[in-house]
Coordinates of C-alpha atoms in Angstrom, one line a residue:
Chain A
X1 CA 51.6 156.5 -8.9
X2 CA 48.6 156.1 -11.2
X3 CA 50.2 158.6 -13.6
X4 CA 53.5 156.7 -13.6
X5 CA 51.7 153.4 -14.3
X6 CA 49.7 155.0 -17.1
X7 CA 53.0 156.2 -18.7
X8 CA 54.7 152.9 -18.5
X9 CA 51.6 151.2 -19.9
X10 CA 51.9 153.5 -22.9
X11 CA 55.7 153.3 -23.1
X12 CA 56.1 149.5 -22.7
X13 CA 54.2 148.5 -25.8
X14 CA 55.7 151.4 -27.8
X15 CA 59.2 150.3 -26.9
X16 CA 58.3 146.7 -27.8
X17 CA 56.8 147.8 -31.2
X18 CA 60.0 149.8 -31.9
X19 CA 62.2 146.9 -31.0
X20 CA 60.1 144.6 -33.2
X21 CA 60.4 147.1 -36.1
X22 CA 64.1 147.2 -35.7
X23 CA 64.3 143.4 -35.7
X24 CA 62.2 143.1 -38.9
X25 CA 64.3 145.8 -40.6
X26 CA 67.5 144.0 -39.7
X27 CA 66.2 140.7 -40.9
X28 CA 65.0 142.2 -44.1
X29 CA 68.4 143.8 -44.7
X30 CA 70.0 140.3 -44.2
X31 CA 67.5 138.6 -46.5
X32 CA 67.5 141.2 -49.3
X33 CA 71.3 141.3 -49.2
X34 CA 71.4 137.6 -49.7
X35 CA 68.7 137.0 -52.3
X36 CA 67.7 140.4 -53.6
X37 CA 64.3 142.1 -53.1
X38 CA 62.2 140.1 -55.5
X39 CA 63.3 136.7 -54.3
X40 CA 63.4 137.7 -50.6
X41 CA 60.1 136.5 -49.1
X42 CA 58.3 137.6 -46.0
X43 CA 58.5 134.0 -44.9
X44 CA 62.4 134.2 -45.0
X45 CA 62.4 137.5 -43.2
X46 CA 60.0 136.1 -40.5
X47 CA 62.3 133.1 -40.0
X48 CA 65.4 135.3 -39.5
X49 CA 63.5 137.7 -37.2
X50 CA 61.9 134.8 -35.3
X51 CA 58.4 136.1 -35.8
X52 CA 55.3 135.0 -37.8
X53 CA 55.5 136.4 -41.4
X54 CA 51.9 137.6 -41.1
X55 CA 52.7 139.8 -38.2
X56 CA 55.3 141.6 -40.3
X57 CA 52.4 143.1 -42.0
X58 CA 51.2 144.8 -38.8
X59 CA 54.4 146.8 -38.9
X60 CA 54.9 147.3 -42.6
X61 CA 51.7 147.1 -44.7
X62 CA 53.6 145.8 -47.8
X63 CA 56.9 144.3 -48.8
X64 CA 57.6 147.5 -50.6
X65 CA 57.1 149.6 -47.4
X66 CA 59.6 147.3 -45.7
X67 CA 62.1 147.8 -48.6
X68 CA 61.7 151.6 -48.1
X69 CA 62.4 151.2 -44.4
X70 CA 65.5 149.2 -45.1
X71 CA 66.8 151.9 -47.6
X72 CA 65.9 154.7 -45.2
X73 CA 67.9 153.0 -42.5
X74 CA 71.0 152.8 -44.7
X75 CA 70.4 156.4 -45.6
X76 CA 70.8 157.4 -42.0
X77 CA 74.0 155.4 -41.8
X78 CA 75.3 157.3 -44.9
X79 CA 74.0 160.6 -43.6
X80 CA 76.3 160.4 -40.5
X81 CA 79.3 160.4 -42.9
X82 CA 78.5 163.0 -45.5
X83 CA 78.7 166.2 -43.3
X84 CA 82.3 165.4 -42.6
X85 CA 83.1 165.1 -46.3
X86 CA 81.2 168.3 -47.0
X87 CA 83.1 170.3 -44.5
X88 CA 86.6 169.0 -45.3
X89 CA 89.7 171.0 -46.3
X90 CA 90.2 170.3 -50.1
X91 CA 93.6 168.7 -49.4
X92 CA 91.8 166.1 -47.2
X93 CA 89.0 165.1 -49.7
X94 CA 90.9 162.0 -50.9
X95 CA 91.6 161.0 -47.3
X96 CA 88.0 161.4 -46.2
X97 CA 86.9 159.3 -49.1
X98 CA 89.4 156.6 -48.2
X99 CA 88.3 156.6 -44.6
X100 CA 84.7 156.1 -45.8
X101 CA 85.8 153.2 -48.0
X102 CA 87.7 151.6 -45.1
X103 CA 84.7 152.0 -42.8
X104 CA 82.4 150.5 -45.4
X105 CA 84.8 147.5 -45.8
X106 CA 83.9 146.6 -42.2
X107 CA 80.2 146.2 -43.1
X108 CA 80.4 143.9 -46.1
X109 CA 76.7 143.0 -45.7
X110 CA 75.7 146.6 -46.4
X111 CA 77.9 146.7 -49.5
X112 CA 76.3 143.4 -50.6
X113 CA 72.8 144.9 -49.9
X114 CA 73.6 148.0 -52.0
X115 CA 75.3 146.1 -54.8
X116 CA 72.4 143.7 -55.3
X117 CA 69.6 146.2 -54.8
X118 CA 71.1 148.8 -57.2
X119 CA 71.6 146.2 -59.9
X120 CA 68.1 144.8 -59.4
X121 CA 66.7 148.4 -59.4
X122 CA 67.6 148.7 -63.1
X123 CA 65.1 146.1 -64.0
X124 CA 61.5 146.9 -65.2
X125 CA 59.1 148.1 -62.6
X126 CA 61.4 147.7 -59.6
X127 CA 60.1 149.6 -56.5
X128 CA 63.5 151.1 -55.7
X129 CA 64.3 152.4 -59.2
X130 CA 63.6 156.0 -58.1
X131 CA 65.6 155.6 -54.9
X132 CA 68.7 154.4 -56.7
X133 CA 68.4 157.0 -59.5
X134 CA 68.1 159.7 -56.9
X135 CA 71.0 158.2 -54.9
X136 CA 73.1 158.1 -58.0
X137 CA 72.3 161.7 -58.9
X138 CA 73.0 162.8 -55.4
X139 CA 76.3 161.0 -55.0
X140 CA 77.5 162.3 -58.4
X141 CA 76.5 165.8 -57.3
X142 CA 78.2 165.5 -53.9
X143 CA 81.4 164.2 -55.5
X144 CA 81.3 167.1 -58.0
X145 CA 81.1 169.6 -55.1
X146 CA 84.0 168.0 -53.4
X147 CA 86.1 167.8 -56.5
X148 CA 85.1 171.4 -57.4
X149 CA 86.7 172.5 -54.1
X150 CA 89.8 170.6 -55.1
X151 CA 89.8 172.1 -58.5
X152 CA 89.5 175.6 -57.0
X153 CA 92.5 174.8 -54.9
X154 CA 94.5 173.6 -58.0
X155 CA 94.5 170.1 -56.7
X156 CA 93.2 168.1 -59.8
X157 CA 95.7 166.5 -62.1
X158 CA 96.4 167.7 -65.6
X159 CA 93.6 166.7 -68.0
X160 CA 91.2 165.9 -65.2
X161 CA 88.0 168.0 -64.9
X162 CA 85.5 168.0 -62.1
X163 CA 83.0 166.0 -64.0
X164 CA 85.4 163.2 -64.9
X165 CA 86.8 163.1 -61.4
X166 CA 83.3 162.7 -59.9
X167 CA 82.0 160.2 -62.5
X168 CA 85.2 158.0 -62.5
X169 CA 85.5 157.9 -58.7
X170 CA 81.9 156.9 -58.3
X171 CA 82.2 154.2 -61.0
X172 CA 85.5 152.7 -59.8
X173 CA 84.3 152.7 -56.2
X174 CA 81.0 150.8 -57.1
X175 CA 82.8 148.5 -59.5
X176 CA 85.7 147.5 -57.2
X177 CA 83.2 146.8 -54.4
X178 CA 81.4 144.2 -56.5
X179 CA 84.7 142.7 -57.5
X180 CA 85.7 142.6 -53.9
X181 CA 82.5 140.8 -53.0
X182 CA 83.2 138.2 -55.8
X183 CA 87.0 137.8 -55.1
X184 CA 87.7 139.2 -51.6
X185 CA 91.3 138.1 -51.7
X186 CA 92.2 139.4 -55.1
X187 CA 91.4 143.1 -54.7
X188 CA 91.3 145.8 -52.1
X189 CA 88.6 148.6 -52.2
X190 CA 90.6 151.3 -50.4
X191 CA 93.8 150.5 -52.2
X192 CA 92.3 150.7 -55.6
X193 CA 90.5 153.9 -54.7
X194 CA 93.7 155.3 -53.2
X195 CA 95.6 154.7 -56.5
X196 CA 92.8 156.2 -58.5
X197 CA 92.7 159.3 -56.4
X198 CA 96.5 159.6 -56.6
X199 CA 96.2 159.6 -60.4
X200 CA 93.4 162.1 -60.8
X201 CA 94.6 164.6 -58.1
X202 CA 97.8 166.3 -57.0
X203 CA 97.5 164.8 -53.5
X204 CA 100.0 162.0 -53.8
X205 CA 99.8 160.4 -50.3
X206 CA 96.1 160.4 -49.5
Chain B
X1 CA 63.8 108.9 -101.6
X2 CA 63.3 106.6 -98.6
X3 CA 66.7 107.7 -97.4
X4 CA 65.9 111.3 -97.7
X5 CA 62.6 110.9 -96.0
X6 CA 64.4 109.1 -93.2
X7 CA 66.8 111.9 -92.9
X8 CA 64.2 114.6 -92.8
X9 CA 62.2 112.7 -90.2
X10 CA 65.3 112.8 -88.0
X11 CA 66.3 116.3 -88.9
X12 CA 62.9 117.9 -88.6
X13 CA 62.3 117.2 -84.9
X14 CA 66.0 117.9 -84.2
X15 CA 65.8 121.3 -85.9
X16 CA 62.5 121.9 -84.0
X17 CA 64.1 120.9 -80.7
X18 CA 67.1 123.2 -81.3
X19 CA 64.8 126.1 -82.2
X20 CA 62.8 125.5 -79.1
X21 CA 66.0 125.5 -77.0
X22 CA 67.0 128.8 -78.5
X23 CA 63.6 130.3 -77.8
X24 CA 63.8 129.2 -74.2
X25 CA 67.3 130.5 -73.7
X26 CA 66.4 133.9 -75.2
X27 CA 63.3 134.1 -73.0
X28 CA 65.3 133.1 -69.9
X29 CA 67.9 135.8 -70.8
X30 CA 65.1 138.4 -70.9
X31 CA 63.5 137.2 -67.6
X32 CA 66.7 136.9 -65.7
X33 CA 67.9 140.3 -66.9
X34 CA 64.7 141.9 -65.7
X35 CA 64.2 140.1 -62.4
X36 CA 67.4 138.2 -61.6
X37 CA 67.8 134.5 -61.4
X38 CA 66.1 133.7 -58.1
X39 CA 62.9 135.7 -58.7
X40 CA 62.7 134.7 -62.4
X41 CA 60.2 131.8 -62.6
X42 CA 59.8 129.1 -65.2
X43 CA 56.3 130.4 -65.5
X44 CA 57.5 133.8 -66.6
X45 CA 60.0 132.2 -69.0
X46 CA 57.3 130.0 -70.5
X47 CA 55.1 133.1 -71.0
X48 CA 57.8 135.0 -72.8
X49 CA 58.7 131.9 -74.9
X50 CA 55.1 131.1 -75.6
X51 CA 55.3 127.6 -74.3
X52 CA 54.0 125.6 -71.3
X53 CA 56.4 126.0 -68.3
X54 CA 56.4 122.3 -67.7
X55 CA 57.7 121.6 -71.2
X56 CA 60.8 123.8 -70.4
X57 CA 61.9 120.9 -68.2
X58 CA 62.0 118.6 -71.3
X59 CA 64.8 120.8 -72.6
X60 CA 66.5 121.8 -69.3
X61 CA 66.1 119.4 -66.4
X62 CA 66.4 122.2 -63.8
X63 CA 66.3 126.0 -63.6
X64 CA 70.0 125.9 -62.8
X65 CA 70.7 124.0 -66.0
X66 CA 68.9 126.8 -67.9
X67 CA 70.9 129.5 -66.1
X68 CA 74.1 127.6 -67.2
X69 CA 72.9 127.6 -70.8
X70 CA 72.2 131.3 -70.7
X71 CA 75.7 132.0 -69.3
X72 CA 77.3 129.7 -71.9
X73 CA 75.5 131.5 -74.6
X74 CA 76.8 134.9 -73.5
X75 CA 80.3 133.2 -73.2
X76 CA 80.1 132.5 -76.9
X77 CA 79.2 136.1 -77.6
X78 CA 82.3 137.2 -75.6
X79 CA 84.4 134.6 -77.2
X80 CA 84.1 136.2 -80.6
X81 CA 85.6 139.3 -79.3
X82 CA 88.6 138.2 -77.2
X83 CA 90.9 136.8 -80.0
X84 CA 90.9 140.3 -81.5
X85 CA 92.0 141.8 -78.2
X86 CA 94.6 139.0 -77.7
X87 CA 96.2 139.6 -81.0
X88 CA 96.3 143.3 -81.0
X89 CA 99.3 145.7 -81.4
X90 CA 100.0 147.2 -77.9
X91 CA 99.4 150.7 -79.2
X92 CA 95.9 149.5 -80.1
X93 CA 94.9 147.9 -76.8
X94 CA 92.9 150.9 -75.6
X95 CA 91.1 151.3 -78.9
X96 CA 90.2 147.6 -78.9
X97 CA 88.7 147.9 -75.4
X98 CA 86.8 151.0 -76.5
X99 CA 85.4 149.2 -79.5
X100 CA 84.2 146.4 -77.3
X101 CA 82.6 148.9 -74.9
X102 CA 80.8 150.6 -77.9
X103 CA 79.6 147.3 -79.2
X104 CA 78.3 146.3 -75.8
X105 CA 76.4 149.6 -75.5
X106 CA 74.3 148.4 -78.3
X107 CA 73.1 145.3 -76.3
X108 CA 72.0 146.9 -73.1
X109 CA 69.9 143.9 -72.1
X110 CA 73.1 141.8 -72.0
X111 CA 74.8 144.4 -69.8
X112 CA 71.7 144.3 -67.5
X113 CA 71.8 140.5 -67.5
X114 CA 75.4 140.5 -66.4
X115 CA 75.1 143.4 -63.9
X116 CA 72.2 141.7 -62.1
X117 CA 73.5 138.1 -62.2
X118 CA 77.0 139.1 -61.1
X119 CA 75.6 141.1 -58.1
X120 CA 73.2 138.3 -57.3
X121 CA 76.0 135.7 -57.6
X122 CA 77.8 137.2 -54.5
X123 CA 74.9 136.0 -52.3
X124 CA 74.9 132.8 -50.3
X125 CA 74.6 129.6 -52.3
X126 CA 74.0 131.2 -55.7
X127 CA 74.4 128.6 -58.5
X128 CA 76.5 131.0 -60.6
X129 CA 78.9 132.0 -57.9
X130 CA 81.7 129.9 -59.4
X131 CA 80.9 131.1 -62.9
X132 CA 81.3 134.8 -61.9
X133 CA 84.4 134.2 -59.8
X134 CA 86.0 132.4 -62.7
X135 CA 84.9 135.1 -65.1
X136 CA 86.3 137.7 -62.8
X137 CA 89.7 135.9 -62.5
X138 CA 89.8 135.3 -66.3
X139 CA 89.0 138.9 -67.1
X140 CA 91.5 140.3 -64.7
X141 CA 94.1 137.8 -66.1
X142 CA 93.3 138.8 -69.7
X143 CA 93.5 142.5 -68.9
X144 CA 96.9 141.9 -67.2
X145 CA 98.2 140.2 -70.3
X146 CA 97.1 143.1 -72.5
X147 CA 98.5 145.7 -70.2
X148 CA 101.7 143.7 -69.8
X149 CA 102.2 144.0 -73.6
X150 CA 101.6 147.8 -73.2
X151 CA 104.1 147.9 -70.3
X152 CA 106.7 146.0 -72.3
X153 CA 106.3 148.7 -75.0
X154 CA 106.7 151.5 -72.5
X155 CA 103.1 152.5 -72.9
X156 CA 101.8 152.7 -69.3
X157 CA 101.7 156.1 -67.6
X158 CA 104.1 157.0 -64.8
X159 CA 103.2 155.3 -61.5
X160 CA 100.8 152.8 -63.2
X161 CA 101.7 149.1 -63.0
X162 CA 100.2 146.2 -64.9
X163 CA 98.2 145.1 -61.9
X164 CA 96.6 148.5 -61.2
X165 CA 95.9 149.0 -64.9
X166 CA 94.0 145.7 -65.0
X167 CA 92.1 146.0 -61.7
X168 CA 91.1 149.7 -62.2
X169 CA 90.0 149.2 -65.8
X170 CA 87.9 146.2 -65.0
X171 CA 86.3 148.0 -62.0
X172 CA 85.6 151.3 -63.7
X173 CA 84.1 149.4 -66.7
X174 CA 81.7 147.3 -64.5
X175 CA 80.9 150.3 -62.3
X176 CA 80.1 152.8 -65.1
X177 CA 77.9 150.2 -66.9
X178 CA 75.7 150.0 -63.8
X179 CA 75.6 153.8 -63.5
X180 CA 74.6 153.9 -67.2
X181 CA 71.8 151.4 -66.6
X182 CA 70.6 153.6 -63.7
X183 CA 71.1 157.0 -65.4
X184 CA 71.5 156.5 -69.2
X185 CA 71.6 160.2 -70.0
X186 CA 74.1 161.2 -67.3
X187 CA 77.1 159.0 -68.2
X188 CA 78.7 157.4 -71.2
X189 CA 80.5 154.1 -70.8
X190 CA 82.9 154.4 -73.7
X191 CA 83.7 158.1 -72.9
X192 CA 84.5 157.3 -69.2
X193 CA 86.6 154.4 -70.2
X194 CA 88.4 156.5 -72.9
X195 CA 89.4 159.1 -70.3
X196 CA 90.5 156.4 -67.8
X197 CA 92.7 154.7 -70.5
X198 CA 94.2 158.1 -71.4
X199 CA 95.2 158.7 -67.8
X200 CA 96.7 155.2 -67.2
X201 CA 98.5 154.9 -70.5
X202 CA 100.6 156.9 -72.9
X203 CA 98.1 156.5 -75.7
X204 CA 96.5 159.9 -75.6
X205 CA 94.0 159.5 -78.4
X206 CA 92.6 155.9 -78.1

């Protein structure tokens, strides 16, 4: 019995700490998505999480460390999706991309978080500049690999090479997401992407 | 002579006030482009303009009024360009768009200003939400008019309608500008746009 009590004494606070970290990360996601990183204060994050701002610093030593945790969390979310893309039959690459776009449309706050942080990251001395540059390189590389598989299967349209397919798909996707955040009734992310993929590939009903 | 002195007494301070307003707007453009609107403080703007932050408020009663002046100023810059697009031979629409993209590439700080403010404007209660929604509607409408002229001349590619041409061109343009700010050596805005316009139109060497 003593051993069991000992264990729960150790587990209890650990579970609490983890739960508190999760709450803070969720609150920071919400605040950064609605004001950006620079203007998002620990005070606002504390208010959303329902804890004292000073106790945030027990869990994350700096606001930068908290930003890193927010981005790592999104990373995990992305990570669940990429293996499926990686493994896909070349005929199904467009469909897999559209499914990802449709899934993302159901989490508009994550799209907003990424839109605002990636734009903000281009400004001088921003702590997530490296993160967004690496994400950009990685996404373009992953898209190249996927479109290379399509090219090998003769599935790219005339006049479209792997590099253009990757660069244009990435650009139109990020661009239409911002336009959708600005005018949600005027544009559809999956529909715009679907028509783009129809034009650059030989898969006509993705 | 008295009359002339009187005039210069009135003109001198007026010219000075105008020059000071211009300096403040230029400083605010720089600060907002590098930190966004919410995080950009009057203190920072004062430092860049070389004037006391409190005297900014003599020229612009609120930070919001200053943001409006910054956006109106960019508007004038855009305004010089649009009549040329409006007036253009349908065969030359793609070329006119590419010339605009090339001109814009020479003012990356304006692209950064727009990228960060438009992303930030999608967040709750942002003072330029209306501005960016209206700009988005106007740009899509102007693009539709231009592509309609191309459609009337039989210049859109098979399977491309006016609405898709406008929506996709606007999206790929804004998207590739952000990617260019993040990875300036990896992508070219005019080249990506050129290839997109080649695919959606029958003008093969824009």
